mmCIF file of C-alpha atoms in Angstrom:
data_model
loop_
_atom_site.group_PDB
_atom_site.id
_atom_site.type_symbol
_atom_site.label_atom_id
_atom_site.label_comp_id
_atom_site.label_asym_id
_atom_site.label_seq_id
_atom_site.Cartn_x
_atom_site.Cartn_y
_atom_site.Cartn_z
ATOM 1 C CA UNK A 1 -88.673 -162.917 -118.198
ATOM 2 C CA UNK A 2 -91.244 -165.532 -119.085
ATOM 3 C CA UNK A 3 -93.172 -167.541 -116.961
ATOM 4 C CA UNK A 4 -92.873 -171.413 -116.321
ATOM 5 C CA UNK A 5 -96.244 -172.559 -117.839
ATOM 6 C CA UNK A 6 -97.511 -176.145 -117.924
ATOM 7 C CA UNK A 7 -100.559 -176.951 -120.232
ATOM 8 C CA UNK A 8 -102.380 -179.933 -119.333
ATOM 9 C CA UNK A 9 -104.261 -181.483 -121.466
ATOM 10 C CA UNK A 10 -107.364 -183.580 -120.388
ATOM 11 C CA UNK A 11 -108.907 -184.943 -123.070
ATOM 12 C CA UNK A 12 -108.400 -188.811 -123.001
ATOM 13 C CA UNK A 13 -108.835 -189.646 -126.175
ATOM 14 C CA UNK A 14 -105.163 -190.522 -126.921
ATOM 15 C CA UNK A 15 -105.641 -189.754 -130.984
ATOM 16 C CA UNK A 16 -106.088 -186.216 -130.417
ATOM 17 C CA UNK A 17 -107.212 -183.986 -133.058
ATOM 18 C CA UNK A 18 -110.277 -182.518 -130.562
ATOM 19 C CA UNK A 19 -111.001 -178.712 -129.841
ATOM 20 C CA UNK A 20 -109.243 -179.925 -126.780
ATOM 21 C CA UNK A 21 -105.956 -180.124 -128.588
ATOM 22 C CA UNK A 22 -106.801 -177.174 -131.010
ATOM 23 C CA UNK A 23 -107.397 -174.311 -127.807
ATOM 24 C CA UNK A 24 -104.562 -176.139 -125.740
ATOM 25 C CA UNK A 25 -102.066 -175.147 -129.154
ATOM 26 C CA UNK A 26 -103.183 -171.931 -129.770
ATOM 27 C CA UNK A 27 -102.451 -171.287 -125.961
ATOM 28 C CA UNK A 28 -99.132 -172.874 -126.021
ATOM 29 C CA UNK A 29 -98.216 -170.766 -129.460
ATOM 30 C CA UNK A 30 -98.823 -167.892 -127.652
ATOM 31 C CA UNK A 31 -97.007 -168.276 -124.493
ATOM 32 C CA UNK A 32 -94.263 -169.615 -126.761
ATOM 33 C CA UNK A 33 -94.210 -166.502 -128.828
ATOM 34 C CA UNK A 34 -94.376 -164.268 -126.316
ATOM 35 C CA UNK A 35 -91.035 -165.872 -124.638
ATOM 36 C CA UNK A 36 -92.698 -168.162 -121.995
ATOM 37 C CA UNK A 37 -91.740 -171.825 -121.251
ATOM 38 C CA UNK A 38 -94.074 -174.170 -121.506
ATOM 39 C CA UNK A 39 -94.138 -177.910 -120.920
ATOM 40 C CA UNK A 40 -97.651 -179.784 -122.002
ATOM 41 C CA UNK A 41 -98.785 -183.056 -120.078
ATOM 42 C CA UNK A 42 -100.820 -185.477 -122.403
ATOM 43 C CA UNK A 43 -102.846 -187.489 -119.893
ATOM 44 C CA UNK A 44 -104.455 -189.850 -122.423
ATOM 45 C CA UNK A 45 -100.934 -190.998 -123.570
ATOM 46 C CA UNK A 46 -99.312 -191.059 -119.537
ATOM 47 C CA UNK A 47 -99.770 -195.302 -118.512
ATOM 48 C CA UNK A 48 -101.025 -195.410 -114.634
ATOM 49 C CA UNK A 49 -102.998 -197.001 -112.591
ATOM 50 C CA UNK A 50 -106.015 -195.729 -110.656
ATOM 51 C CA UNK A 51 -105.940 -195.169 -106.937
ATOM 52 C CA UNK A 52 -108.264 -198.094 -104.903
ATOM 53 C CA UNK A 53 -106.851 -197.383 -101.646
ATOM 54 C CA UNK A 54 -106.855 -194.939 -99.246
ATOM 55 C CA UNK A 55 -103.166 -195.961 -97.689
ATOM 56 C CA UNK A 56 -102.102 -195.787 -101.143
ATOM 57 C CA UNK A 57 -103.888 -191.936 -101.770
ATOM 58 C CA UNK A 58 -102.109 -190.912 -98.607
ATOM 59 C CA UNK A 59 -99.028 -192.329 -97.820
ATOM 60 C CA UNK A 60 -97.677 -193.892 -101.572
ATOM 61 C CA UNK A 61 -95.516 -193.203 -104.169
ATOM 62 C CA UNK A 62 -96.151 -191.655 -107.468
ATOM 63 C CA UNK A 63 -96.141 -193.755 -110.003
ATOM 64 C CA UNK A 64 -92.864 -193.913 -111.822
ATOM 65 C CA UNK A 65 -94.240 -193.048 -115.049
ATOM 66 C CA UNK A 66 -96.022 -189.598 -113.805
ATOM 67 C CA UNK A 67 -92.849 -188.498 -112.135
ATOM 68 C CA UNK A 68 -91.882 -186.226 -114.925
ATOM 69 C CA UNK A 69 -95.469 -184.669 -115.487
ATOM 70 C CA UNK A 70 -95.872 -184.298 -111.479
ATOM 71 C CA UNK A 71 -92.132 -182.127 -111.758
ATOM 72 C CA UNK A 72 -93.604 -180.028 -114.382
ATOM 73 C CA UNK A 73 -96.898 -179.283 -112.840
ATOM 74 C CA UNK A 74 -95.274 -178.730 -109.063
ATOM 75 C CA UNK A 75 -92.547 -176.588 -111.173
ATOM 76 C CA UNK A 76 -95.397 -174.632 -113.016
ATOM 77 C CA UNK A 77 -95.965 -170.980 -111.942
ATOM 78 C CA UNK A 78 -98.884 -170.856 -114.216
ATOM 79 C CA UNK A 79 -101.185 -173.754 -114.860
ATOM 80 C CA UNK A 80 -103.987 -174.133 -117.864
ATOM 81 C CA UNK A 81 -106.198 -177.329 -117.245
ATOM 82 C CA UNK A 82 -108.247 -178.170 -120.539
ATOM 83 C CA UNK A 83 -110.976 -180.730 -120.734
ATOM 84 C CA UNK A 84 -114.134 -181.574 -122.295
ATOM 85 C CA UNK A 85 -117.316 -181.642 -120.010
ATOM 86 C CA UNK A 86 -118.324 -185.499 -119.232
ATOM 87 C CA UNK A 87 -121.153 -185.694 -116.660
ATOM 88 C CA UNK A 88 -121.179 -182.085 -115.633
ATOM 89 C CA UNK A 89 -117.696 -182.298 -114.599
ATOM 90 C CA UNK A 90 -113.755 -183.174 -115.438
ATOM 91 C CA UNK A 91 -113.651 -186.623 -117.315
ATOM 92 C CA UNK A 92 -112.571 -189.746 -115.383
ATOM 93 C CA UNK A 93 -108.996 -190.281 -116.581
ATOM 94 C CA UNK A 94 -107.979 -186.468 -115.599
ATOM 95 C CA UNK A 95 -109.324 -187.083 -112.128
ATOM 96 C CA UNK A 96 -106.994 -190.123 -111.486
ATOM 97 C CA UNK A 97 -104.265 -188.117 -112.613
ATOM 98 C CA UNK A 98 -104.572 -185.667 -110.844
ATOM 99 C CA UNK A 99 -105.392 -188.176 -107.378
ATOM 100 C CA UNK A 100 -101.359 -189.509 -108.191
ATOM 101 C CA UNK A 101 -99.850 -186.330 -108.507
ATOM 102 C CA UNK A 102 -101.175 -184.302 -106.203
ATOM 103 C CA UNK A 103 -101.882 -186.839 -103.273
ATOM 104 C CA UNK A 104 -100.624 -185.602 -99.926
ATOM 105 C CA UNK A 105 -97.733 -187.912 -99.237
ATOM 106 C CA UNK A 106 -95.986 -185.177 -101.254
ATOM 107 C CA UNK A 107 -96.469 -182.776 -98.363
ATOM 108 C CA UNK A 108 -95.496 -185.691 -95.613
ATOM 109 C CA UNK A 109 -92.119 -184.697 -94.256
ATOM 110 C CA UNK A 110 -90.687 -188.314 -94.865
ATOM 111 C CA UNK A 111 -91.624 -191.154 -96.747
ATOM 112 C CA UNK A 112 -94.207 -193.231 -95.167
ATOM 113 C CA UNK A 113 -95.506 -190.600 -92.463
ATOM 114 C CA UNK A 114 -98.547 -188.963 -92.293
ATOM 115 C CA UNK A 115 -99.115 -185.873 -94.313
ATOM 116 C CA UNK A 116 -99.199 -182.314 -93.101
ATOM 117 C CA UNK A 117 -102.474 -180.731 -94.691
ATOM 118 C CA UNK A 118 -100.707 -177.270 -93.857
ATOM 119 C CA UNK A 119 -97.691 -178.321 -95.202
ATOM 120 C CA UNK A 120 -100.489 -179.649 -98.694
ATOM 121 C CA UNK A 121 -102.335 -176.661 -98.420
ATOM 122 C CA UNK A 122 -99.212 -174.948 -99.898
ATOM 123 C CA UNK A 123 -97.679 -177.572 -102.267
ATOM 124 C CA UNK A 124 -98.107 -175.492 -105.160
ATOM 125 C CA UNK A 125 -98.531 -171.981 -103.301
ATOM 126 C CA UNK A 126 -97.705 -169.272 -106.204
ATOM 127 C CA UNK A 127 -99.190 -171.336 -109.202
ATOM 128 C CA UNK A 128 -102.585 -169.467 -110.696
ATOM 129 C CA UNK A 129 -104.302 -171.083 -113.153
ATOM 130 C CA UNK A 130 -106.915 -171.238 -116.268
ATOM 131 C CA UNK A 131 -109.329 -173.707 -116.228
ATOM 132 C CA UNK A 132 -110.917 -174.302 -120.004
ATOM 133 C CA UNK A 133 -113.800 -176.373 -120.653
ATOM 134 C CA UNK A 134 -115.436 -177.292 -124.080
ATOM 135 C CA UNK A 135 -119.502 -178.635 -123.567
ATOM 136 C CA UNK A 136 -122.275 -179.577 -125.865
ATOM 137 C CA UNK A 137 -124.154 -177.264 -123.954
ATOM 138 C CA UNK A 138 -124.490 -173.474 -123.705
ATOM 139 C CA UNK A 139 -122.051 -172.498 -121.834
ATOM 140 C CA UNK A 140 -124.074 -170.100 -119.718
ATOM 141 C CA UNK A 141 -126.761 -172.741 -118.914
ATOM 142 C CA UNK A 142 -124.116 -174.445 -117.291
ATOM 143 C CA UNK A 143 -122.529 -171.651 -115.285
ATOM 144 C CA UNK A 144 -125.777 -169.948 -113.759
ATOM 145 C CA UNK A 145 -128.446 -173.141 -114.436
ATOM 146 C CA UNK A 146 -126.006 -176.183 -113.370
ATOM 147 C CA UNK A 147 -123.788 -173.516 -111.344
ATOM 148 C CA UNK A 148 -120.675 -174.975 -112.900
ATOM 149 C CA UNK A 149 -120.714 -177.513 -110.066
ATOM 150 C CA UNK A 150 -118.206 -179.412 -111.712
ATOM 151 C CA UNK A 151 -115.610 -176.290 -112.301
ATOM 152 C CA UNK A 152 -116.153 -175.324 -108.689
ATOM 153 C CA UNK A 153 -115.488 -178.773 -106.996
ATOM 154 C CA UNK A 154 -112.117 -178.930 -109.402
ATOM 155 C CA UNK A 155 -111.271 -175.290 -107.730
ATOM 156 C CA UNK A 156 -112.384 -175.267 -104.597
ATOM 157 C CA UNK A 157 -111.570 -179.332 -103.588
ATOM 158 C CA UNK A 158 -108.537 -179.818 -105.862
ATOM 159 C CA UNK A 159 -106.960 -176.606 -106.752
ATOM 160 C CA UNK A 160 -107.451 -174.409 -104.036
ATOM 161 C CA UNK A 161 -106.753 -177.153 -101.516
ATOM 162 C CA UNK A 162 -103.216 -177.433 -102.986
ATOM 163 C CA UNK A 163 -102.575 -173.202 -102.760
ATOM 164 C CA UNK A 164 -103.448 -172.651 -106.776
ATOM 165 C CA UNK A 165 -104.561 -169.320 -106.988
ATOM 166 C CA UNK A 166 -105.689 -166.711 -108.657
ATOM 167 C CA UNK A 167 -108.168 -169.207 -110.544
ATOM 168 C CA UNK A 168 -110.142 -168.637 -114.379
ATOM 169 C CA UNK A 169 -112.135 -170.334 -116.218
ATOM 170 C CA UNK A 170 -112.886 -170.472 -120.096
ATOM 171 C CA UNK A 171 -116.421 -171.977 -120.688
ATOM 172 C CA UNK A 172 -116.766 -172.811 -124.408
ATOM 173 C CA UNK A 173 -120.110 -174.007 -125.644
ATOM 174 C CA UNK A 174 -121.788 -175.828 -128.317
ATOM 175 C CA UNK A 175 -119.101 -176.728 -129.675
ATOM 176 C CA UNK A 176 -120.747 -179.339 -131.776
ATOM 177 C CA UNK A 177 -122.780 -176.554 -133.975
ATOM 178 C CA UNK A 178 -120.697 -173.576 -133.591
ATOM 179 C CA UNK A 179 -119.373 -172.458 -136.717
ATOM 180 C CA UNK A 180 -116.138 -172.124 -138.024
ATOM 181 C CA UNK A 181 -115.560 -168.120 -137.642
ATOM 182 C CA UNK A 182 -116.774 -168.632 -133.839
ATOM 183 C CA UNK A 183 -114.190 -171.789 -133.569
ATOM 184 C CA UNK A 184 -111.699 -169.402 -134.924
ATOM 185 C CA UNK A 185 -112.358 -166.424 -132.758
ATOM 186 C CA UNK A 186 -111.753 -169.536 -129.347
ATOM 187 C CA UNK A 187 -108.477 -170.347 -130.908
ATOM 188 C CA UNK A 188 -107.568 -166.726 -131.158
ATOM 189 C CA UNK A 189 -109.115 -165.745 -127.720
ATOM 190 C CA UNK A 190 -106.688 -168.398 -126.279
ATOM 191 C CA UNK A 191 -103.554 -167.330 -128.452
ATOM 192 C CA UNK A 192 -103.928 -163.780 -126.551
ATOM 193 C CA UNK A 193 -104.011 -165.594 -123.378
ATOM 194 C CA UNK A 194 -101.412 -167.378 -123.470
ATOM 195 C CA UNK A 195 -99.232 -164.359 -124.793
ATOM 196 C CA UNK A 196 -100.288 -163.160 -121.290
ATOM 197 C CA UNK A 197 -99.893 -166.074 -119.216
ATOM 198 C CA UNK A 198 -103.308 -166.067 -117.922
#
C-alpha cells in the first residue's frame, strides 16, 4: 500500500518552469508510478497574509485559503520540502507559510486557549521527510563551510519541533553551470526517490 505523500513546493516564483518544479515532478512521477498518493502544495500560487503578531502566531486561525494545503501536509505520512537557497536559507514566502500552518493554536485543545507544546511537539508525529535544496553554490561548501545553517534551523526549529522525523536532505549545486547530463542524472536521482518514498 502506498504512502500519503505531500510535495511542497517552495519556489515563489508563481510562473514556474525552475529546477524547483523540474526535481519536485520527477519526484511526484515516481511516487505516482510506484502506487503512492501524492498531493503537491504550490506556495507561490496559495494568497495569505504574513503573520505580524504574536497573539495571532499563537492563538489564530489559519487562514481560510491554506486550509486545504494545511489538511494535506498534517495528513502527509511523508513530506518532500523543495526550495531554492535565498540568503543561506529557505526563501521568505515558504517561511510564512509554513508560520500559518503549522502555528501552535493547532495543538491548543480549544479555540482561543493556550497551546500545549507537548501536545505541538507531536502534531505531525509519524511524518519523515526530504528536504531538497537547489544553490548557486557548491553544494558541499555549503554543508561543511556554511554548515547548512539554514537546512538545520528548518529541521531542528521547524520540523523537528512539530515530531517530523526521520529527516534528509538533497543539496544540489551550481545549478546555474551544471550541464545538462548532470541536470538529468538530479531529475532521475529524485524519480528513484520518490518510487521509494524517501
Amino acid at each position: 500500500m502506498g504512502k500519503r505523500i505531500a510535495i511542497l513546493q517552495g519556489h515563489p516564483d508563481p510562473v514556474g518552469g525552475h529546477l524547483c518544479h523540474a526535481l519536485a515532478a520527477a519526484y511526484a512521477d515516481g511516487a505516482t508510478a510506484a502506487g503512492h498518493h501524492v498531493s503537491v502544495i504550490d506556495v507561490a500560487t496559495l494568497d495569505f497574509p504574513l503573520l505580524r503578531t504574536q497573539e495571532d502566531y499563537k492563538t489564530g486561525a489559519t487562514p481560510a485559503g491554506l486550509l486545504e494545503a494545511q489538511g494535506q501536509l498534517l495528513d502527509a505520512e511523508h513530506l518532500v520540502i523543495i526550495y531554492p537557497l535565498w540568503l543561506g536559507s529557505l526563501p521568505a514566502l515558504l517561511k510564512g507559510f509554513l508560520e500559518q500552518v503549522l502555528r501552535p493554536s493547532l495543538a491548543a485543545s480549544t479555540p482561543g486557549q493556550q497551546p500545549s507544546y507537548s501536545a505541538f511537539g507531536r502534531l505531525m508525529k509519524g511524518t519523515s521527510c526530504r528536504v531538497i535544496i537547489t544553490m548557486g553554490m557548491p553544494a558541499l561548501a555549503y554543508r561543511f563551510f556554511f554548515f547548512a545553517h539554514g537546512l538545520k534551523n528548518l529541521e531542528r526549529n521547524i520540523l523537528k519541533f512539530v515530531g517530523v522525523k526521520p529527516i534528509r536532505s538533497s543539496l544540489f549545486g551550481m545549478v546555474e553551470t551544471v550541464s545538462d547530463e548532470k541536470r538529468q542524472g538530479w531529475l532521475s536521482k529524485m524519480n528513484v526517490l520518490g518510487r521509494r518514498a524517501i
